[in-house]
C-alpha angles and dihedrals in degrees: 000000000000116000093244094053121092131191122206134174109213121187117235119242092250097060116145101225092194094057107055091171093065096041111145117225138177126212112221116190122184108214103162124112098182142055104314130049111243123187140193120217127200112173114219105206143062110293125241085232114083112265086227089074091066127074107221091200093062126066113248115254116257111228125193120209118205114197120207102161127243132145089313087066096043138105131206131201092256143009094256095053116099099168135053094038129145134223107257111141131088123219088251089059091047092054092052089070100054127084124265114280100187094129092044109048149329111256130216124171143185135192103229095171136332108219141129107263092238083073092054100119130167095277089053093048090049091051092052091045092053091048092053092047090051094050102039095087092050102049140048095227142358128225119195124195107209140163113263097227094077100011094112090053095051091044089052093049093050091045090052094048107034118061107195138134090214115103118259108187124188120201139171141146141252094213126054120249092257096056127105107264093009108194096206101090094049093045090051094047092050092048091054092048090047093050088049094051114102093218090060091075117105097022100104127231111344135202116208121191136140095004092305129115117205138171111259089217093069110013119105140187104256102175131043094210113018124098090223095060108121108086144161103197098179102034097032132211119304096215148329143227117246128174095337093316131114109223119192120189098203140032115270114287139142124230114281120248100030119153117208117212128205114223123200121229089261121034141145122204116230123248113271116166128199122226119197111218123217142154109299095014110185103234091208085076088066092051092048090050095049103035102024094050097038087235121191094204140356137229120203123195094214124204095247138347091338097318121155129156115274087243091054095047092048089049090053090046091057096038106061136059124241110278096029107130121227116185115210104209128162139252093217120091095229135035131050142256109237127199088254088064092065122106122258132214123191089353095305132101112260099265097217093052120102123191111237093209111197096335120112118230098267092050093044089053092054092048091050092048091052090049093052093044086055091055096246118165123223092269092054092044090054090051091052094050093045089071097053 
């Protein structure tokens, strides 16, 4: 064993001290030589999952968990507090609260970062992206613990830049670890089981919370407080988790119309601001967003299926140069912006306007940034967005 490797046997929290023969232990092996601590877990006991669910003739899948922080890794001052908490737990501590998975998978984990997801900027997303790319060939599935505030954006980015049939499952929680009925341990447990499940392959990036399984490409956070927050109203969930079983509603498939983007080792996504439209919008905000920020594109959360006031549309028409992309997205959680919802001038559709389809503004922004990073012109950008 290398000098920098350590092996520990840590008792699980549900050990029966009176029955030393059935004592449950977990082997933790530190095998990382670099910046982060990474560990390999092999549970040494009978699993709480029925042994009948495992095929003894087949090797167990090896699942890598990447910890990034979020509410799931947070503590509050008391058990009745569900706001104003701080990230304080490592992925190792989170795993100590979930049941034994010895008949389901072999777990390895790494703390990539430990932050609130509101702090998840481009550099952090790139760090996570590179870690996933590095790990995919070595593991049968990846689980990512992530804060819920920006989880859908990170999931969409990963879906758009990593093309794999292996399951990549995001999970988090709406309550801190210290809260009564904290949802974190169950969400993490379910995500691991989902990533280990053979029928999870070929479904794209998944988000698993509150017994629901959704496509990361479409699902969005709908409530700032409720456990049942991640929803896809129009597209629906693709499955759920019931009584220790993964239940999918449809055969394995990824969302239609996705475009995969190749990223170089070093890249920096261009500036694309989002402007939230409303009654009485001050059009100078649009000028500030485009000119003041040296933006390469613009996303507008329109008031309906592409609706803006005639004054605002005319302002945009006169503001931007030919070829500058403006994505007409929507404020509403569900529905879409069709090409027919775009403004017309002199009987023709405003050439700079691009229909955002079903994507919400944050996801439309990421897709536009990836298009621009790839060097796509306005015509190619419209082709990409036509499929979403």
